[in-house]
C-alpha positions as CSV (number, residue, x, y, z in Angstrom):
1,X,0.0,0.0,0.0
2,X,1.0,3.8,-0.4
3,X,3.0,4.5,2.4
4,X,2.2,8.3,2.3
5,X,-1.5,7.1,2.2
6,X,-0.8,5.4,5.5
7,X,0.8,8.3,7.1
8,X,-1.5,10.7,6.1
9,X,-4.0,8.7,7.9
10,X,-2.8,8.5,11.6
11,X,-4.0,12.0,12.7
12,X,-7.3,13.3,13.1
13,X,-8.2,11.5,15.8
14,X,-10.8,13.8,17.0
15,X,-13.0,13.2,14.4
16,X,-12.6,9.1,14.8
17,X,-15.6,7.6,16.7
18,X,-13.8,4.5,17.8
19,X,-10.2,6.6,19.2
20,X,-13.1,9.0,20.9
21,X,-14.6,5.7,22.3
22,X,-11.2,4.4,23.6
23,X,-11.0,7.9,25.2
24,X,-13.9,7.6,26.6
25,X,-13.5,4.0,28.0
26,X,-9.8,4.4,29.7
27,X,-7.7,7.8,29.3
28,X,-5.8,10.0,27.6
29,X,-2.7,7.5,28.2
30,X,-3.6,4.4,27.2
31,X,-5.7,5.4,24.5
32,X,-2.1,6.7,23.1
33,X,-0.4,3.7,23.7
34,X,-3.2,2.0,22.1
35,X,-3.1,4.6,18.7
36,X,0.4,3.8,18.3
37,X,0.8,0.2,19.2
38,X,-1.6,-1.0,16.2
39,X,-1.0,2.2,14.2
40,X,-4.7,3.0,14.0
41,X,-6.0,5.0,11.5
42,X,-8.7,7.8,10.4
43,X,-10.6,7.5,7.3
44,X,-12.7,10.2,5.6
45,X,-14.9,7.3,3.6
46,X,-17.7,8.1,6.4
47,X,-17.4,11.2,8.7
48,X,-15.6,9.4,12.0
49,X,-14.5,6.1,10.2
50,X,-11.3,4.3,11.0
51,X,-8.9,2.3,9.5
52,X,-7.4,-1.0,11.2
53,X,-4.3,-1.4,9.0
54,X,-3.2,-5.1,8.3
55,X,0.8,-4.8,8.8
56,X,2.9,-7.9,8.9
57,X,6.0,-8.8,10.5
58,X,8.1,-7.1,8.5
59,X,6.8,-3.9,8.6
60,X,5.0,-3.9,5.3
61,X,1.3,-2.9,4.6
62,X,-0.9,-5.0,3.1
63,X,-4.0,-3.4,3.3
64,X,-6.5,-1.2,5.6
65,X,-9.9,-2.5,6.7
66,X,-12.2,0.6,6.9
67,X,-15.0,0.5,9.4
68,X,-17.3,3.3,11.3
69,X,-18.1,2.7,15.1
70,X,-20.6,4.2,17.8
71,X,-18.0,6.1,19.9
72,X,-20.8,5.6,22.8
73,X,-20.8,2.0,22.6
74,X,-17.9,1.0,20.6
75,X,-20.5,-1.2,18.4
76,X,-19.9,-0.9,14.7
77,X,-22.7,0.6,12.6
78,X,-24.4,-1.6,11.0
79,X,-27.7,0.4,10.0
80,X,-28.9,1.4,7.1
81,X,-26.3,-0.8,5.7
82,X,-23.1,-2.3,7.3
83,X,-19.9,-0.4,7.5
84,X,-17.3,-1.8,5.8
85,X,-14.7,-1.3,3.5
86,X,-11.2,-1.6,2.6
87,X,-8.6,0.4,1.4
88,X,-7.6,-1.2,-1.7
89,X,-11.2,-1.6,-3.0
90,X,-11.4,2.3,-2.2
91,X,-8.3,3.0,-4.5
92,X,-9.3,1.0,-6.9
93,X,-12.9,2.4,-7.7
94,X,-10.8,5.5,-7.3
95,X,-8.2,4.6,-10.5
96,X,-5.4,5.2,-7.7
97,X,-4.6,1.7,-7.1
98,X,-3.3,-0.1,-10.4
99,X,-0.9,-2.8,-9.8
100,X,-2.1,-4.7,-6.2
101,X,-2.1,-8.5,-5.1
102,X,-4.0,-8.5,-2.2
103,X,-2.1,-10.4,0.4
104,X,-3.9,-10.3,3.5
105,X,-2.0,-11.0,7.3
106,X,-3.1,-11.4,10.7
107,X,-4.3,-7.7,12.3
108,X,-1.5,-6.8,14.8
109,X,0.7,-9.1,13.1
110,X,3.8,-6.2,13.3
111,X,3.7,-6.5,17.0
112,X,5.8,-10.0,16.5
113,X,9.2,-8.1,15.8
114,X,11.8,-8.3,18.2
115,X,9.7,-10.1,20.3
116,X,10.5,-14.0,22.2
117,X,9.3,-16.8,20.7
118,X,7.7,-17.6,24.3
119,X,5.4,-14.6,24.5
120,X,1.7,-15.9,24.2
121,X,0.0,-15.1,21.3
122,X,-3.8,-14.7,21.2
123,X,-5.9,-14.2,18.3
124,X,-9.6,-13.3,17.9
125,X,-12.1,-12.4,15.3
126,X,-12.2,-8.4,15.5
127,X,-9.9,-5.6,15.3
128,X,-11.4,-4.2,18.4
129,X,-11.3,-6.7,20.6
130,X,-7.6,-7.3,20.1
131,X,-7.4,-3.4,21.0
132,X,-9.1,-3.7,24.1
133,X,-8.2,-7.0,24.9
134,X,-4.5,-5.7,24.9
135,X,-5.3,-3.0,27.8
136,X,-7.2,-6.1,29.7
137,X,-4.7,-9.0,29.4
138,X,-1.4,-7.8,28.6
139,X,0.4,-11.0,29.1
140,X,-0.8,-11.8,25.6
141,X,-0.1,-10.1,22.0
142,X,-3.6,-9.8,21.2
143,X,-3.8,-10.5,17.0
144,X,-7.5,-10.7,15.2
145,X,-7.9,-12.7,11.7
146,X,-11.1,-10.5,10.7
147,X,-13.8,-13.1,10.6
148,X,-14.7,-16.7,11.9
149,X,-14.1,-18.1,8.4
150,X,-10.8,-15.9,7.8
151,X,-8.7,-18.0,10.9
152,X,-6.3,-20.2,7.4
153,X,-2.8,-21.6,7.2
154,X,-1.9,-19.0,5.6
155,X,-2.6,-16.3,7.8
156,X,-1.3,-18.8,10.8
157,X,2.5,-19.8,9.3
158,X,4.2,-16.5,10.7
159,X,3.0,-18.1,14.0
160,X,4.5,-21.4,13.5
161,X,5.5,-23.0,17.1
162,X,4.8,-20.3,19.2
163,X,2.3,-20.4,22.2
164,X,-0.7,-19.7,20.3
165,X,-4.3,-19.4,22.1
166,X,-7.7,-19.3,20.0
167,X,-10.4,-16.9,21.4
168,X,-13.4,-17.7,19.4
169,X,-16.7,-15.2,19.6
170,X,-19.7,-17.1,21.3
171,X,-21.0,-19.8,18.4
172,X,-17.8,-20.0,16.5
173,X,-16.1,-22.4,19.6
174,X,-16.8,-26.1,17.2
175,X,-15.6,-24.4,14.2
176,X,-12.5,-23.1,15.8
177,X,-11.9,-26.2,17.7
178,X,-12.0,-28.0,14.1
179,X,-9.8,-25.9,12.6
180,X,-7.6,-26.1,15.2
181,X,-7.1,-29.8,14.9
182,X,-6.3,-29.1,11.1
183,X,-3.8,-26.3,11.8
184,X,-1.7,-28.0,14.5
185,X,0.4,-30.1,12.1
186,X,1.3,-26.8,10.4
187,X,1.6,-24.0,13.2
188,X,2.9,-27.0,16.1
189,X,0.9,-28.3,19.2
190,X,1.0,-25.5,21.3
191,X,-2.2,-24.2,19.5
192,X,-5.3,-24.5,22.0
193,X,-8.4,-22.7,22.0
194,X,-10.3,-21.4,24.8
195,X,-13.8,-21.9,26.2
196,X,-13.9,-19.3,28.9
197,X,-16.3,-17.8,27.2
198,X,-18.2,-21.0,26.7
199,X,-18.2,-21.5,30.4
200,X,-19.7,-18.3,30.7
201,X,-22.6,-17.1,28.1
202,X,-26.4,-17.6,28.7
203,X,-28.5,-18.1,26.5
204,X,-28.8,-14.3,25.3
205,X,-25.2,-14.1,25.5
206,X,-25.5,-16.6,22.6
207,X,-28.2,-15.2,21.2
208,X,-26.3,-11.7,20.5
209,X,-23.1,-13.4,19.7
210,X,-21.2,-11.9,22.6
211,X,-17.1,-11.7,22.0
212,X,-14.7,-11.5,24.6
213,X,-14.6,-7.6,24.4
214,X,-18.3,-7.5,25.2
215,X,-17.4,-9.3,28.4
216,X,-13.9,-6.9,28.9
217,X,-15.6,-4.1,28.8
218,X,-19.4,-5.1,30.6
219,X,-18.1,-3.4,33.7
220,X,-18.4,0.8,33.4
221,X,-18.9,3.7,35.6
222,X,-22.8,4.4,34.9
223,X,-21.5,8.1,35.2
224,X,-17.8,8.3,34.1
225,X,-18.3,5.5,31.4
226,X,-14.7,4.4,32.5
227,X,-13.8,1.2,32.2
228,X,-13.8,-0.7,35.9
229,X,-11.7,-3.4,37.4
230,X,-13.7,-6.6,38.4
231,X,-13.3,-4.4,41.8
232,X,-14.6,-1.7,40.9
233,X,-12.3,0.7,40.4
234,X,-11.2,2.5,37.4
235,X,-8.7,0.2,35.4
236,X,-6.5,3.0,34.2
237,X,-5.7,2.7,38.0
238,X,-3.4,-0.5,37.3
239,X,-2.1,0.7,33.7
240,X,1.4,0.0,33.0
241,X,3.0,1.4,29.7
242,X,3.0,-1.4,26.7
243,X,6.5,-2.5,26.8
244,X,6.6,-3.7,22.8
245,X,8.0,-1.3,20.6
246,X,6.6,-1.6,16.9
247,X,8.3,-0.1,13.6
248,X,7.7,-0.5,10.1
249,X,9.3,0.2,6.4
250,X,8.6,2.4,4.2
251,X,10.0,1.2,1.6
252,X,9.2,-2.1,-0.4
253,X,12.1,-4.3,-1.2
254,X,13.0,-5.0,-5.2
255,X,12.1,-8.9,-4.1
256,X,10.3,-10.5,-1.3
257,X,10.2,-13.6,0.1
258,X,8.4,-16.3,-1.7
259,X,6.4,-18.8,0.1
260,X,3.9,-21.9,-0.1
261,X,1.6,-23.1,2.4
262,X,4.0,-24.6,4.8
263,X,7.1,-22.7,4.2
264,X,8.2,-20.1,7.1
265,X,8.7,-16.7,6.1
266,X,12.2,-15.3,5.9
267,X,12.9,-11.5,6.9
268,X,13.5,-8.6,4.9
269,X,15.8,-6.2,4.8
270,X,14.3,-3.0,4.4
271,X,15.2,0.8,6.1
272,X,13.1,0.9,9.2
273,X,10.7,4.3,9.5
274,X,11.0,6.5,12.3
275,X,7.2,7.3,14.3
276,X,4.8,8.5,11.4
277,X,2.3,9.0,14.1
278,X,0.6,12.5,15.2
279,X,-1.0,11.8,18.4
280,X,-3.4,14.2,20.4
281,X,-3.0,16.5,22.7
282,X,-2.9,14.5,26.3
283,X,-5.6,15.9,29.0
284,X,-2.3,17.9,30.6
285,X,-1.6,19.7,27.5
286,X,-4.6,20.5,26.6
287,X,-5.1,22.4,30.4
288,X,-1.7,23.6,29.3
289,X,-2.9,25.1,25.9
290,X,-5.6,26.8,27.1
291,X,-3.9,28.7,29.5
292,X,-0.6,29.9,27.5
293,X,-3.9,31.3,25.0
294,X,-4.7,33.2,27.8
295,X,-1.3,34.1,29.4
296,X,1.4,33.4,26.5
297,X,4.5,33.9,29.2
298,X,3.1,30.3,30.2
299,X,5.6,28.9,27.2
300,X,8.3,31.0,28.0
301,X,8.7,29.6,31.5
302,X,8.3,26.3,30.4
303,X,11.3,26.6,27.5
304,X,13.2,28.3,30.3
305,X,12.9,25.6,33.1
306,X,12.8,23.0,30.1
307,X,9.7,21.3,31.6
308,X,9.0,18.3,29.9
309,X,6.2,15.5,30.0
310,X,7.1,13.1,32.9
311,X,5.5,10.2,30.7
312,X,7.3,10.6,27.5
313,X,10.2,12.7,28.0
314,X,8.9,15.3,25.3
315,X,8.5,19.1,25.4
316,X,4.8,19.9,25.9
317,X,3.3,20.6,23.0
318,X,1.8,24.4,23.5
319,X,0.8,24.9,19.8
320,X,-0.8,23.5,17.3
């Protein structure tokens, strides 16, 4: 995919429902962490519509799935029609797009560089719930395959014997658990899949086809809206920055690697990009802002003392 496409995408964030739902749900900091962990973008195919980019291990794009959420809720719209889209399509009605293979990779798939072989990888059906899961159960690198029907081989061989974890959506548990038992011979036999949520679900849970984020996130301030502990507290309380660092290339390689169904991918050597990302103002520098507007000697102290964020060890940012 375009690279400056890409980049152009990761700002904006005030006008995208789901980033304004994350906000909503935890903070100013781990919605941050979140925004640049899985490189989420902003679309402007429908007013407030993001993109959840599919990068792989390398660094390279393969495509963007577009979608448009209820930033109350963090359900995705689904009336008058349902919101989805993907990039490539986009360009391509567009003339923009020309010469494309669609490749397709496991959503989150970039977190795997530089990363042990024995961290636990999970992998669900949506974008979102990888996302959230992520803040919830950080002992995992949360992945999502899209769909029930798009868990394949293909998508799997990247993962090949690591400690892999399948967290089917309510009614997809048989289907994953047979694919599973196909899979095993290919990506080893530390593949399992999970039935908490089996254990779990009445009957209207199955009914609505719950996921494991409508479990995570079942417990909110009726006030605040925050996100609560299973003791009631807000979770940001516990937060501890993500401690995987993500990169990516933007530049393709002259060859890549060639591979067959049960052939493990080799890396590429490609010029690794520095952060493309533009991310908002935190709560602090927004206070911050607001008072240098009214008192502009506010960012004249600050560049004297060279007062920086405590979190990030960056300037405040006093302008836009």
């Amino acid at each position: 995919m375009p690279f400056e496409l890409f980049k152009q995408s990761l700002s904006h964030y005030d006008q995208n429902e789901f980033v304004n739902g994350l906000y909503s749900l935890f903070n100013d900091e781990i919605t941050n962490d979140l925004i640049s962990r899985f490189f989420i973008g902003t679309s402007k195919h429908w007013p407030g519509a993001t993109v959840f980019w599919q990068i792989d291990q390398y660094g390279r794009i393969r495509t963007g799935k577009i979608m448009l959420y209820d930033s109350l809720t963090l359900k995705r719209i689904k009336q008058p029609f349902s919101h989805i889209d993907w990039v490539h399509s986009v360009l391509k009605k567009q003339g923009r797009l020309t010469e494309f293979e669609l490749s397709q990779c496991l959503f989150g798939l970039h977190q795997l560089k530089g990363q042990s072989t024995n961290r636990p990888i999970a992998i669900v059906e949506s974008e979102k719930t990888a996302i959230l899961a992520t803040v919830y159960l950080p002992e995992f690198i949360w992945l999502a395959c899209g769909s029930l029907s798009n868990l394949t081989a293909e998508k799997l061989l990247p993962l090949a014997g690591r400690i892999v974890t399948l967290f089917p959506d309510l009614n997809g548990f048989k289907k994953w658990s047979q694919k599973a038992e196909e899979l095993r011979p290919i990506i080893g036999k530390r593949l399992t899949v999970s039935d908490v949520l089996e254990k779990r679900a009445t009957q209207y849970d199955r009914k609505k086809g719950y996921d494991l984020a409508d479990y995570l996130i079942r417990n909110r301030d009726p006030v605040a809206g925050w996100a609560l502990t299973d003791a009631g507290y807000p979770l940001f309380w516990d937060y501890q920055p993500f401690t995987i660092s993500v990169e990516l290339n933007d530049e393709l390689t002259e060859s890549t690697p060639e591979t067959t169904d049960v052939q493990e991918l080799q890396p590429v050597e490609a010029d690794d990009c520095p952060s493309v990302l533009t991310l908002p103002l935190s709560m602090t520098e927004r206070t911050l802002q607001r008072m240098n507007q009214r008192n502009p000697v506010l960012q004249e102290l600050i560049k004297t003392l060279d007062f920086v964020n405590p979190k990030t060890g960056e300037p405040f940012r006093l302008t836009d």
